């Protein structure tokens, strides 16, 4: 995989696209250094990484990589005990911060390859926190970096304020204004001064620090502020010593972790490159190819990635039915683009990149790829076009084997056609004997015949439209290209007799070859016609299927209407039966009411038989089928269909299939065919409560945000939230109320003080939100 081969395939332009899609210099550097791999396991690992990164990008961008800078210089300085500037310390902080976020980004276990890569990242939260608290984003040591620094800077600020207050009073004084050039306070050499007119320089006691360019103004430090300015200068020197001490301490801490930081930077660069590969796949509408080591290349609707959306997709294969593909066709027909597409997509896949082709495309891993494309004649080396091509081909024939992919453009060109064709044929025979996989473009008609006569060699052509006289850029395998010179000449207006005379001058062998190609095209035309007929039949079958589906849909609708009509009639009939049953029950009750004249046994039995004889005729099949004896047992809750009443089974079924059902205060004997098992009220309540609990447990958060709400509304929301949190068994929760005026925080704490579920509560830690949140522990 030499760089010259990659240059001819324009691999460097793919590297540049990757570098543009990287987030920081580490990824861009690795993109420009990326090389194809000949190890199948490494290639599949890279493709897995690209796939995981594409999946991750669907949910969230890795923003933690943005803003990173390479810290090689900082680490080299730290290794030799050098002092790092505050801006350099901030770059180290960004590296530590991004390292921690990278581990968190892949911590969920969805991306095993990325997670395994990030396992090599070292975290140091202590140093990360120290750097953040000591250095600002602007590259300045913060006042809070140490108590001493804060004290000194406060002292400097106080002295400056005092000086400014005095000098403001000084310049506002009516006696002094006539002495001043301007009523302003300025600085010279870090000391506060006032501009005084040259003629009044002796009227103000103090130290002269400078004069204006014209000499009309002198800048005097009044004697009253000299002591304060001296104090500021002294404190500035103390501040400088304290800054050096802080920077030395931080630089030593970084020096102790230089190896870990270098490893982190390298891993983050690799992650950045992986995400750049994923972004490129999305940009070029690319898919993952299937990788093999058998020399099989099968590209389905592949496009050259540098030609954009206007590129014509091609279908090409090699390594299955044939090892050498000979492509012929007119100039500017796209033969060279086919060569470059095959080569470039192959090295892209070997680099872990997805390729702009359909999902079922296959790419083989080759140990070597040899390319002879373009005109490389050299005046300095006295090489013609033919000589430069032959030099390349000689080197290729010396090295090629069955694990090689060879791409040759315009084989046999640049010399006498007869001799060039003979040499080209010998080259193909040698490549065939070496079992190398090769794609060759040529204008030599002899090679078309060679491909037609030999096994493991196949013809192909780039199609040409003789009507419009333009290439279609489509590749057809199995058919050689045909010279369209006569057709083009006739189309452009050359006399027909001249065209026929030219045809007669073509050698007999060439005419036979042309006839062979014509017969092949006629056969292909017949095959295409048959395919079209098959497609037409297929379309007819699809139409018939759609008609059947439509008829099935109409039938289903009619069936549903019939069922609905039957159900309506059944409900009407059921109401009539129910009325009958109600009348029989009422008559029975009337008999039982008369205590003075008890009913006779046969009268009661008559009414009882009347109830038993009331049945519902089955008119339609319902969703609730009759239950068998084995399905009904005492304790089941059932619906008595003929009277639409529910109750519990007390006894049965017996031999005749009768069961005793408790309906309210009444006990009824009914046949099991008249009952349907259903859920009891207790089961429905239990299921509802269980479902409610599961829903709350699945969706409840460990924090509630009530910022911006009135105290009364916030307390209502908090009360409901604490009920739910206690129900699902949370041990602690967080209430976010913000700082503001403190009124909401006070109301929340007063409410929590006597709450029945709250064991204790406290302010949040700094990383939890400080005084803006309250952490609650449940009893």
XYZ file of C-alpha atoms in Angstrom:
779
model
C 0.000 0.000 0.000
C 2.436 2.679 -1.198
C 1.544 6.357 -1.145
C 1.920 6.728 -4.927
C -0.835 4.155 -5.499
C -3.075 5.938 -3.007
C -2.374 9.275 -4.708
C -3.463 7.911 -8.090
C -6.716 6.728 -6.510
C -7.156 10.194 -4.903
C -7.178 8.675 -1.426
C -5.682 11.899 -0.049
C -8.909 13.739 -0.933
C -10.858 11.297 1.229
C -8.371 11.993 4.025
C -8.970 15.727 3.599
C -12.750 15.245 3.821
C -12.258 13.254 7.023
C -9.991 15.938 8.481
C -12.638 18.594 7.772
C -15.193 16.527 9.708
C -12.940 16.035 12.757
C -13.580 18.119 15.889
C -10.005 18.925 16.942
C -6.438 18.762 15.720
C -5.828 15.279 17.152
C -8.490 13.728 14.915
C -7.418 15.818 11.916
C -3.812 14.658 12.298
C -4.820 10.979 12.468
C -7.111 11.425 9.454
C -4.207 12.647 7.322
C -2.056 9.743 8.611
C -4.756 7.086 8.062
C -3.737 4.095 5.937
C -5.607 0.981 4.712
C -5.025 -2.210 6.694
C -4.430 -5.683 5.254
C -5.556 -7.376 8.501
C -9.167 -8.576 8.235
C -9.736 -8.402 12.011
C -8.507 -4.802 12.178
C -10.695 -3.812 9.216
C -13.804 -5.366 10.802
C -12.964 -3.710 14.132
C -12.746 -0.297 12.432
C -16.037 -0.909 10.633
C -17.641 -1.879 13.966
C -16.347 1.366 15.470
C -17.770 3.376 12.568
C -21.140 1.638 12.937
C -21.270 2.367 16.695
C -20.332 6.002 16.104
C -23.108 6.370 13.506
C -25.585 4.933 15.995
C -24.332 7.288 18.736
C -24.613 10.331 16.438
C -28.322 9.605 15.984
C -28.850 10.497 19.645
C -26.107 12.959 20.622
C -23.036 14.684 19.229
C -19.721 14.180 21.112
C -19.452 17.868 22.013
C -16.734 17.083 24.555
C -14.242 16.873 21.657
C -14.881 20.454 20.510
C -12.395 23.069 21.671
C -9.636 20.577 22.498
C -6.059 21.474 21.604
C -3.001 19.297 21.232
C -0.907 19.555 24.406
C 2.292 17.900 23.187
C 4.241 21.131 23.754
C 2.799 21.579 27.256
C 3.598 17.985 28.219
C 7.153 18.291 26.864
C 7.668 21.445 28.925
C 6.226 19.769 32.045
C 8.539 16.757 31.624
C 11.609 19.014 31.929
C 10.187 20.736 35.016
C 9.173 23.875 33.114
C 6.500 26.346 34.198
C 3.273 26.207 32.236
C 1.447 29.414 31.393
C -2.104 29.746 32.726
C -3.482 29.337 29.183
C -1.507 26.105 28.829
C -2.862 24.886 32.173
C -6.384 25.575 30.865
C -5.637 23.364 27.833
C -4.635 20.585 30.250
C -7.916 21.083 32.119
C -9.902 20.747 28.857
C -8.087 17.474 28.128
C -8.933 16.086 31.586
C -12.532 17.288 31.331
C -13.017 15.767 27.871
C -11.431 12.491 29.017
C -13.960 12.150 31.840
C -16.906 13.029 29.554
C -15.704 10.519 26.933
C -15.899 7.682 29.475
C -19.343 8.870 30.520
C -20.507 9.105 26.886
C -20.013 5.350 26.304
C -20.726 4.149 29.845
C -24.192 2.749 29.087
C -22.844 -0.369 27.369
C -24.508 0.255 23.976
C -21.189 0.707 22.205
C -18.773 -2.100 23.209
C -15.990 -1.130 20.777
C -15.980 2.518 21.866
C -16.314 1.498 25.504
C -13.313 -0.804 25.199
C -11.334 2.037 23.597
C -12.291 4.491 26.350
C -11.273 1.978 29.023
C -7.699 3.113 28.423
C -8.530 6.717 29.415
C -7.321 7.823 32.861
C -9.441 10.154 34.988
C -8.073 12.547 37.597
C -10.973 14.514 39.015
C -8.834 16.051 41.746
C -6.435 17.726 39.311
C -9.311 18.600 36.977
C -11.161 20.365 39.814
C -7.996 22.115 41.015
C -7.198 23.454 37.546
C -10.798 24.623 37.043
C -10.799 26.447 40.379
C -7.344 27.961 39.768
C -7.413 29.013 36.094
C -10.096 30.886 34.162
C -11.135 30.189 30.577
C -9.303 33.370 29.526
C -6.011 31.906 30.733
C -5.787 33.964 33.962
C -5.109 32.645 37.470
C -8.294 33.103 39.499
C -8.350 35.092 42.755
C -9.556 31.963 44.574
C -6.514 29.939 43.496
C -5.070 30.497 46.988
C -5.977 32.555 50.097
C -2.727 34.497 49.789
C -3.414 35.542 46.202
C -6.941 36.598 47.068
C -5.698 38.693 49.989
C -3.010 40.420 47.926
C -5.347 41.220 45.042
C -7.983 42.541 47.433
C -5.320 44.786 48.992
C -4.280 46.068 45.561
C -7.879 46.813 44.620
C -8.518 48.656 47.903
C -5.379 50.811 47.475
C -6.324 51.637 43.905
C -9.798 52.668 44.966
C -8.380 54.942 47.662
C -5.963 56.540 45.208
C -8.710 57.059 42.658
C -11.018 58.563 45.277
C -8.310 61.007 46.398
C -7.355 61.951 42.843
C -11.005 62.436 41.852
C -11.386 64.859 44.747
C -8.105 66.454 43.727
C -9.153 67.138 40.133
C -12.659 68.323 41.170
C -11.173 70.935 43.493
C -11.757 74.444 42.155
C -8.240 75.495 43.210
C -6.618 72.636 41.259
C -8.678 72.715 38.066
C -6.858 75.793 36.777
C -3.578 73.921 37.198
C -4.659 70.821 35.235
C -4.544 70.288 31.507
C -7.502 67.857 31.718
C -9.689 66.780 34.651
C -8.774 63.081 34.360
C -6.796 60.429 36.246
C -4.392 58.330 34.179
C -1.466 55.892 34.618
C 2.205 56.096 33.816
C 4.517 53.139 34.532
C 1.791 51.518 36.591
C 1.323 54.543 38.875
C -1.667 56.902 39.029
C -0.921 60.507 37.871
C -2.750 63.686 36.834
C -2.000 65.856 33.735
C -0.658 69.273 34.825
C 0.037 72.330 32.667
C 3.749 72.915 32.095
C 3.670 76.378 33.629
C 2.171 75.022 36.883
C 4.496 72.044 37.345
C 6.012 73.623 40.471
C 2.641 74.424 42.011
C 1.840 70.763 42.752
C 4.119 68.795 45.041
C 4.798 65.318 43.744
C 6.854 63.157 41.393
C 6.990 63.900 37.656
C 6.769 60.642 35.637
C 6.475 61.870 32.028
C 5.758 64.746 29.666
C 3.528 64.928 26.603
C 5.106 64.939 23.145
C 4.450 68.671 22.795
C 5.865 69.418 26.256
C 2.728 71.327 27.243
C 1.678 68.696 29.793
C 3.538 66.944 32.593
C 2.182 63.909 34.420
C 2.627 64.289 38.152
C 2.002 61.793 40.931
C 0.805 63.927 43.873
C 2.839 63.466 47.011
C -0.250 62.355 48.956
C -0.637 59.168 46.825
C 3.021 58.230 46.501
C 2.847 55.976 49.557
C -0.246 54.216 48.280
C 1.331 53.711 44.852
C 4.456 52.333 46.520
C 2.253 49.957 48.502
C 0.534 48.811 45.301
C 3.912 48.185 43.679
C 5.021 46.147 46.679
C 1.815 44.092 46.666
C 2.176 43.512 42.903
C 5.588 41.983 43.508
C 4.067 39.810 46.222
C 1.274 38.858 43.805
C 3.872 37.844 41.223
C 5.655 35.594 43.729
C 2.343 33.983 44.747
C 1.418 33.424 41.095
C 4.762 31.729 40.455
C 4.204 29.497 43.464
C 0.698 28.497 42.284
C 1.851 27.883 38.716
C 4.806 25.830 39.972
C 2.477 23.681 42.086
C 0.078 23.124 39.191
C 2.904 22.450 36.714
C 4.390 19.819 39.047
C 0.960 18.151 39.307
C 0.736 18.019 35.513
C 4.319 16.723 35.227
C 3.391 13.721 37.384
C 0.675 12.722 34.866
C 2.332 13.423 31.511
C 2.215 9.794 30.325
C -1.470 9.393 31.259
C -2.336 12.715 29.631
C -0.496 11.764 26.431
C -2.417 8.464 26.324
C -5.719 10.289 26.866
C -4.957 12.716 24.062
C -4.125 9.868 21.679
C -7.346 7.961 22.528
C -9.474 11.097 22.142
C -7.852 11.652 18.744
C -8.809 8.103 17.711
C -12.376 8.671 18.939
C -12.511 11.925 16.965
C -11.367 10.065 13.824
C -14.023 7.371 14.367
C -16.788 9.983 14.596
C -15.373 11.719 11.508
C -15.703 8.392 9.655
C -19.332 8.172 10.833
C -20.106 11.736 9.679
C -18.546 11.004 6.265
C -20.767 7.912 5.953
C -23.841 10.061 6.572
C -22.624 12.768 4.168
C -22.006 10.300 1.307
C -25.030 8.049 2.027
C -22.676 5.122 2.569
C -23.251 1.613 3.903
C -21.101 -1.025 5.533
C -19.595 -3.507 3.033
C -19.235 -7.213 3.715
C -15.534 -8.037 4.137
C -13.875 -11.203 2.799
C -10.373 -12.490 2.103
C -11.266 -14.591 -0.977
C -10.580 -11.875 -3.544
C -14.287 -11.247 -4.211
C -15.323 -7.673 -5.001
C -19.009 -7.055 -5.670
C -20.132 -3.428 -5.736
C -23.859 -2.790 -6.151
C -24.841 0.696 -7.322
C -21.529 2.099 -6.183
C -20.635 5.760 -6.728
C -17.326 7.540 -6.810
C -17.326 9.435 -3.458
C -15.694 12.547 -4.938
C -18.235 13.067 -7.746
C -21.177 13.876 -5.475
C -24.827 13.101 -6.142
C -24.445 13.470 -9.922
C -22.243 10.353 -10.137
C -23.791 7.503 -12.154
C -23.957 4.335 -10.002
C -22.250 1.208 -11.361
C -22.607 -2.510 -10.719
C -19.333 -4.396 -10.949
C -18.024 -7.705 -9.704
C -14.769 -9.623 -9.823
C -13.438 -12.775 -8.171
C -16.511 -15.030 -8.473
C -17.116 -16.005 -12.106
C -13.971 -14.322 -13.437
C -10.723 -12.812 -12.173
C -9.983 -10.345 -15.011
C -12.471 -7.812 -16.363
C -11.677 -6.121 -19.707
C -13.605 -2.838 -20.140
C -13.893 -1.275 -23.584
C -15.799 1.696 -24.898
C -15.411 5.203 -26.332
C -13.222 7.929 -24.913
C -14.786 10.031 -22.094
C -17.182 7.131 -21.565
C -16.248 6.623 -17.920
C -13.793 3.696 -18.110
C -11.182 5.382 -15.920
C -13.866 6.426 -13.418
C -14.846 2.755 -13.087
C -11.203 1.844 -12.351
C -10.848 4.559 -9.736
C -14.206 3.708 -8.158
C -13.207 0.063 -7.677
C -9.802 0.975 -6.278
C -10.949 3.842 -4.064
C -13.908 1.963 -2.543
C -11.603 -0.973 -1.815
C -9.017 1.105 0.077
C -11.818 3.005 1.861
C -13.289 -0.251 3.171
C -9.803 -1.442 4.196
C -9.491 1.820 6.173
C -12.673 1.161 8.162
C -14.810 3.542 6.083
C -18.314 2.793 4.853
C -18.614 2.973 1.056
C -21.215 4.781 -1.126
C -22.849 1.574 -2.375
C -25.817 -0.599 -1.400
C -25.827 -2.703 1.778
C -25.057 -6.059 0.141
C -21.796 -4.930 -1.480
C -18.672 -7.039 -0.847
C -15.058 -5.894 -0.617
C -12.040 -8.185 -0.356
C -8.918 -7.515 1.679
C -5.896 -7.464 -0.637
C -2.271 -7.651 0.429
C -1.314 -5.297 -2.402
C -3.048 -3.026 -4.883
C -1.256 -1.960 -8.082
C -2.447 0.942 -10.210
C -1.365 2.244 -13.609
C -3.608 5.184 -14.399
C -2.822 8.400 -16.252
C -0.054 9.719 -18.464
C 3.289 9.833 -16.631
C 5.691 10.701 -19.436
C 8.869 12.418 -18.235
C 11.085 14.719 -20.300
C 13.826 14.641 -17.657
C 13.975 10.815 -17.696
C 13.401 10.575 -21.478
C 10.261 8.478 -20.932
C 7.387 8.480 -23.399
C 3.811 7.663 -22.473
C 4.287 4.051 -23.595
C 7.589 3.719 -21.727
C 6.184 5.011 -18.479
C 3.247 2.603 -18.734
C 5.532 -0.327 -19.501
C 7.801 0.480 -16.531
C 4.786 0.358 -14.228
C 3.461 -2.847 -15.792
C 6.862 -4.570 -15.515
C 7.031 -3.754 -11.803
C 3.456 -4.951 -11.332
C 4.087 -8.299 -13.069
C 7.104 -8.899 -10.824
C 5.069 -8.465 -7.622
C 1.468 -9.460 -8.372
C -0.016 -12.678 -6.951
C -3.436 -14.149 -6.090
C -3.760 -11.674 -3.170
C -3.296 -8.641 -5.450
C -5.718 -6.251 -7.130
C -4.394 -4.776 -10.393
C -5.960 -1.743 -12.100
C -4.588 -0.930 -15.597
C -5.832 1.989 -17.685
C -5.522 2.027 -21.521
C -3.524 -1.217 -21.723
C -1.615 -1.468 -24.994
C -2.011 2.201 -25.889
C 0.721 4.616 -26.942
C 2.402 2.421 -29.573
C 1.676 0.510 -32.792
C -1.834 -1.005 -32.438
C -0.763 -4.514 -33.539
C 2.274 -4.651 -31.265
C 0.377 -2.961 -28.429
C -2.429 -5.537 -28.673
C 0.075 -8.402 -28.598
C 1.827 -7.008 -25.539
C -1.512 -6.379 -23.824
C -2.582 -9.974 -24.442
C 0.657 -11.294 -22.954
C 0.185 -9.093 -19.882
C -3.344 -10.448 -19.372
C -2.112 -14.037 -19.769
C 0.561 -13.437 -17.132
C -1.908 -11.876 -14.694
C -4.271 -14.794 -15.328
C -1.529 -17.311 -14.563
C -0.695 -15.430 -11.342
C -4.425 -15.608 -10.389
C -4.393 -11.884 -9.676
C -7.666 -9.940 -9.704
C -7.511 -7.283 -12.406
C -9.682 -4.622 -14.026
C -8.323 -3.389 -17.367
C -9.522 -0.700 -19.769
C -8.470 -0.749 -23.427
C -9.328 0.190 -27.003
C -7.683 -2.951 -28.436
C -10.196 -5.145 -30.249
C -7.864 -8.138 -29.859
C -8.427 -8.089 -26.108
C -12.194 -8.334 -26.563
C -11.671 -11.609 -28.446
C -9.221 -12.823 -25.787
C -11.755 -12.201 -23.027
C -14.432 -13.993 -25.052
C -12.270 -17.102 -25.631
C -10.654 -17.630 -22.194
C -12.053 -18.734 -18.850
C -11.863 -16.463 -15.787
C -11.745 -13.444 -18.159
C -14.845 -11.368 -18.942
C -15.761 -8.475 -21.224
C -17.496 -5.302 -20.116
C -18.330 -2.009 -21.753
C -19.351 1.518 -20.940
C -22.495 2.203 -22.932
C -22.769 4.875 -25.629
C -25.938 6.392 -27.059
C -25.517 6.591 -30.860
C -28.563 8.861 -31.149
C -27.328 11.641 -28.893
C -23.635 10.755 -29.503
C -23.025 10.921 -25.760
C -21.806 8.315 -23.259
C -24.307 7.054 -20.683
C -21.535 6.164 -18.172
C -23.338 2.881 -17.410
C -21.253 -0.297 -17.127
C -22.495 -3.527 -18.693
C -20.693 -6.780 -17.799
C -20.678 -9.682 -20.244
C -20.581 -7.636 -23.418
C -17.580 -5.955 -25.071
C -17.706 -2.368 -26.174
C -18.191 -1.602 -29.845
C -16.595 1.130 -31.870
C -19.303 3.517 -32.980
C -17.145 5.396 -35.509
C -19.263 4.484 -38.564
C -22.571 5.305 -36.843
C -21.253 8.605 -35.539
C -19.826 9.539 -38.957
C -23.117 8.743 -40.687
C -25.071 10.641 -38.054
C -22.890 13.679 -38.555
C -23.625 13.683 -42.295
C -20.869 11.660 -44.020
C -22.098 10.254 -47.319
C -23.501 6.704 -46.980
C -21.377 5.435 -49.871
C -18.226 6.616 -48.143
C -19.305 4.925 -44.922
C -19.896 1.637 -46.802
C -16.470 1.860 -48.510
C -14.910 2.381 -45.108
C -16.696 -0.717 -43.785
C -15.269 -2.769 -46.685
C -11.737 -1.684 -45.761
C -12.031 -3.120 -42.263
C -10.072 -6.443 -42.026
C -12.171 -9.618 -42.157
C -11.198 -10.603 -38.632
C -12.307 -7.242 -37.305
C -15.583 -7.635 -39.167
C -16.077 -11.066 -37.592
C -15.409 -9.585 -34.185
C -17.926 -6.832 -34.869
C -20.489 -9.423 -35.955
C -19.834 -11.346 -32.764
C -20.466 -8.254 -30.683
C -23.603 -7.510 -32.681
C -24.907 -11.040 -32.084
C -24.172 -10.654 -28.379
C -26.094 -7.411 -28.268
C -29.018 -9.007 -30.131
C -29.017 -11.826 -27.563
C -28.924 -9.304 -24.793
C -31.769 -7.396 -26.396
C -33.851 -10.592 -26.482
C -32.977 -11.232 -22.848
C -33.940 -7.690 -21.914
C -37.198 -8.111 -23.836
C -37.923 -11.312 -21.931
C -37.133 -9.565 -18.669
C -39.512 -6.758 -19.547
C -42.241 -9.276 -20.358
C -41.610 -10.957 -17.019
C -41.836 -7.590 -15.319
C -45.111 -6.880 -17.130
C -46.493 -10.244 -15.976
C -45.301 -9.506 -12.490
C -47.056 -6.116 -12.580
C -50.270 -7.836 -13.729
C -50.004 -10.358 -10.910
C -49.487 -7.524 -8.442
C -52.564 -5.770 -9.820
C -54.598 -8.967 -9.457
C -53.286 -9.371 -5.931
C -54.293 -5.801 -5.132
C -57.775 -6.508 -6.565
C -58.011 -9.633 -4.400
C -56.890 -7.668 -1.375
C -59.543 -5.052 -2.126
C -62.208 -7.770 -2.502
C -61.030 -9.300 0.774
C -61.342 -5.904 2.414
C -64.902 -5.477 1.065
C -65.762 -8.984 2.245
C -64.393 -8.195 5.706
C -66.480 -5.021 5.843
C -69.636 -6.884 4.772
C -68.886 -9.614 7.290
C -68.470 -7.010 10.026
C -71.775 -5.397 9.046
C -73.541 -8.784 9.166
C -72.019 -9.543 12.554
C -73.023 -6.110 13.873
C -76.570 -6.659 12.605
C -76.678 -10.122 14.209
C -75.295 -8.721 17.429
C -77.969 -6.012 17.473
C -80.667 -8.617 16.984
C -79.121 -10.787 19.692
C -79.082 -7.858 22.126
C -82.746 -7.172 21.330
C -83.588 -10.811 21.926
C -81.515 -10.786 25.137
C -83.490 -7.823 26.444
C -86.721 -9.709 25.805
C -85.361 -12.767 27.657
C -84.184 -10.590 30.506
C -87.642 -9.042 30.811
C -89.116 -12.554 30.916
C -86.694 -13.514 33.673
C -87.452 -10.369 35.639
C -91.184 -11.130 35.433
C -90.611 -14.718 36.660
C -88.427 -13.506 39.541
C -91.043 -10.901 40.465
C -93.811 -13.522 40.478
C -91.670 -15.731 42.711
C -91.070 -12.840 45.097
C -94.803 -12.097 45.226
C -95.496 -15.695 46.225
C -92.884 -15.521 48.993
C -94.186 -12.202 50.355
C -97.531 -13.541 51.510
C -96.664 -14.836 54.992
C -100.335 -15.452 55.880
C -100.755 -17.821 53.004
C -97.481 -19.632 52.283
C -97.100 -20.824 48.677
C -97.537 -24.429 47.874
C -94.506 -26.452 46.931
C -95.646 -27.159 43.363
C -96.273 -23.415 42.729
C -92.726 -22.531 43.801
C -91.311 -25.379 41.731
C -93.330 -24.191 38.726
C -91.850 -20.694 38.944
C -88.391 -22.198 39.480
C -88.710 -24.359 36.349
C -89.860 -21.300 34.417
C -86.601 -19.550 35.370
C -84.521 -22.590 34.377
C -86.231 -22.843 31.017
C -85.266 -19.278 30.052
C -82.262 -19.568 27.663
C -80.635 -17.438 25.029
C -80.418 -18.806 21.508
C -76.900 -18.633 20.040
C -77.065 -16.407 16.978
C -73.421 -15.366 16.639
C -70.064 -16.480 17.928
C -68.883 -14.054 20.589
C -65.393 -13.535 21.958
C -66.402 -15.300 25.196
C -66.788 -19.031 24.366
C -68.693 -21.498 26.588
C -66.527 -22.780 29.363
C -66.026 -26.510 29.947
C -66.624 -28.236 33.248
C -62.898 -28.277 33.939
C -62.699 -24.492 33.550
C -65.353 -23.589 36.143
C -64.794 -24.148 39.847
C -66.228 -22.817 43.132
C -65.034 -19.282 43.879
C -64.927 -18.149 40.217
C -66.633 -14.838 39.403
C -69.047 -15.295 36.472
C -71.640 -13.458 34.361
C -75.081 -15.095 33.984
C -75.793 -14.149 30.377
C -79.562 -14.687 30.272
C -80.224 -12.215 33.130
C -77.018 -10.128 32.821
C -76.151 -10.559 36.531
C -72.746 -11.340 38.100
C -71.861 -13.468 41.102
C -69.577 -16.114 42.667
C -69.892 -19.874 42.044
C -70.767 -21.640 45.328
C -71.081 -25.227 44.107
C -70.813 -27.349 40.970
C -70.842 -28.067 38.172
C -72.708 -31.352 38.773
C -73.315 -34.200 36.361
C -76.033 -32.272 34.513
C -73.744 -29.196 34.308
C -75.749 -27.138 36.823
C -73.972 -24.723 39.192
C -75.067 -22.655 42.197
C -74.275 -18.915 41.904
C -74.503 -16.331 44.709
C -75.942 -13.131 43.136
C -76.236 -10.505 45.856
C -78.516 -12.011 48.548
C -79.935 -14.603 46.141
C -78.681 -18.088 45.283
C -79.518 -19.250 41.753
C -79.140 -22.662 40.106
C -78.188 -22.219 36.429
C -76.640 -24.355 33.729
C -72.950 -23.754 33.067
C -73.742 -23.008 29.404
C -75.427 -19.786 30.571
C -72.359 -18.318 32.397
C -69.115 -16.676 31.325
C -66.078 -16.369 33.583
C -64.972 -12.752 34.195
C -62.722 -10.682 36.485
C -63.907 -9.955 39.990
C -64.033 -6.351 41.254
C -61.089 -7.102 43.596
C -58.920 -8.386 40.715
C -59.655 -5.303 38.602
C -58.734 -3.011 41.504
C -55.514 -4.962 42.121
C -54.534 -4.865 38.441
C -55.222 -1.140 38.261
C -53.153 -0.423 41.360
C -50.335 -2.674 40.182
C -50.301 -0.993 36.760
C -50.268 2.464 38.393
C -47.317 1.451 40.573
C -45.356 0.099 37.605
C -45.983 3.260 35.584
C -44.793 5.492 38.425
C -41.725 3.326 39.098
C -40.798 3.443 35.405
C -41.088 7.173 34.841
C -40.475 8.916 38.194
C -37.350 11.111 38.400
C -35.108 11.562 41.438
C -35.546 15.335 41.282
C -38.303 17.887 40.868
C -37.821 21.440 39.548
C -40.173 24.086 41.032
C -38.222 27.188 40.066
C -40.364 30.087 38.913
C -43.531 28.865 40.665
C -45.482 30.512 43.488
C -44.918 28.947 46.900
C -48.472 27.553 47.116
C -48.297 25.924 43.655
C -44.829 24.583 44.324
C -45.893 22.951 47.628
C -48.834 21.229 45.911
C -46.493 19.776 43.267
C -43.948 18.742 45.932
C -46.608 17.009 48.036
C -47.786 14.899 45.097
C -44.172 14.159 44.081
C -43.225 12.988 47.620
C -46.271 10.687 47.671
C -45.180 9.082 44.389
C -41.510 8.853 45.409
C -42.448 7.178 48.704
C -44.795 4.789 46.856
C -42.028 3.476 44.533
C -39.481 3.267 47.391
C -36.923 5.978 46.584
C -34.495 6.548 49.461
C -33.648 10.177 48.611
C -34.751 12.910 46.210
C -33.706 16.428 45.199
C -35.940 19.532 45.123
C -34.621 22.301 42.831
C -36.003 25.645 44.077
C -33.210 27.998 43.029
C -31.576 30.736 45.124
C -33.360 33.961 44.157
C -34.687 35.887 47.176
C -34.813 32.730 49.297
C -38.607 32.923 49.820
C -39.342 29.693 47.930
C -36.485 27.881 49.696
C -37.839 28.963 53.097
C -41.389 27.847 52.236
C -40.153 24.454 51.059
C -38.102 23.880 54.212
C -40.964 24.895 56.520
C -43.181 22.415 54.701
C -40.625 19.586 54.930
C -39.922 20.109 58.643
C -43.093 18.254 59.756
C -43.708 16.022 56.707
C -44.655 12.447 57.545
C -42.276 10.845 55.002
C -39.209 13.042 55.508
C -36.442 11.760 57.763
C -34.021 14.653 57.174
C -33.078 17.282 54.634
C -29.993 19.368 53.811
C -28.513 21.853 51.324
C -26.972 20.396 48.207
C -23.225 20.043 47.814
C -21.480 22.331 45.375
C -21.657 19.815 42.524
C -25.307 19.093 43.422
C -26.412 22.715 43.131
C -25.492 24.271 46.506
C -28.111 26.457 48.176
C -30.322 26.221 45.091
C -31.407 22.650 45.932
C -32.589 20.694 48.989
C -31.707 16.988 49.358
C -34.341 14.874 51.176
C -33.900 11.449 52.814
C -37.018 9.366 53.390
C -37.855 7.473 56.573
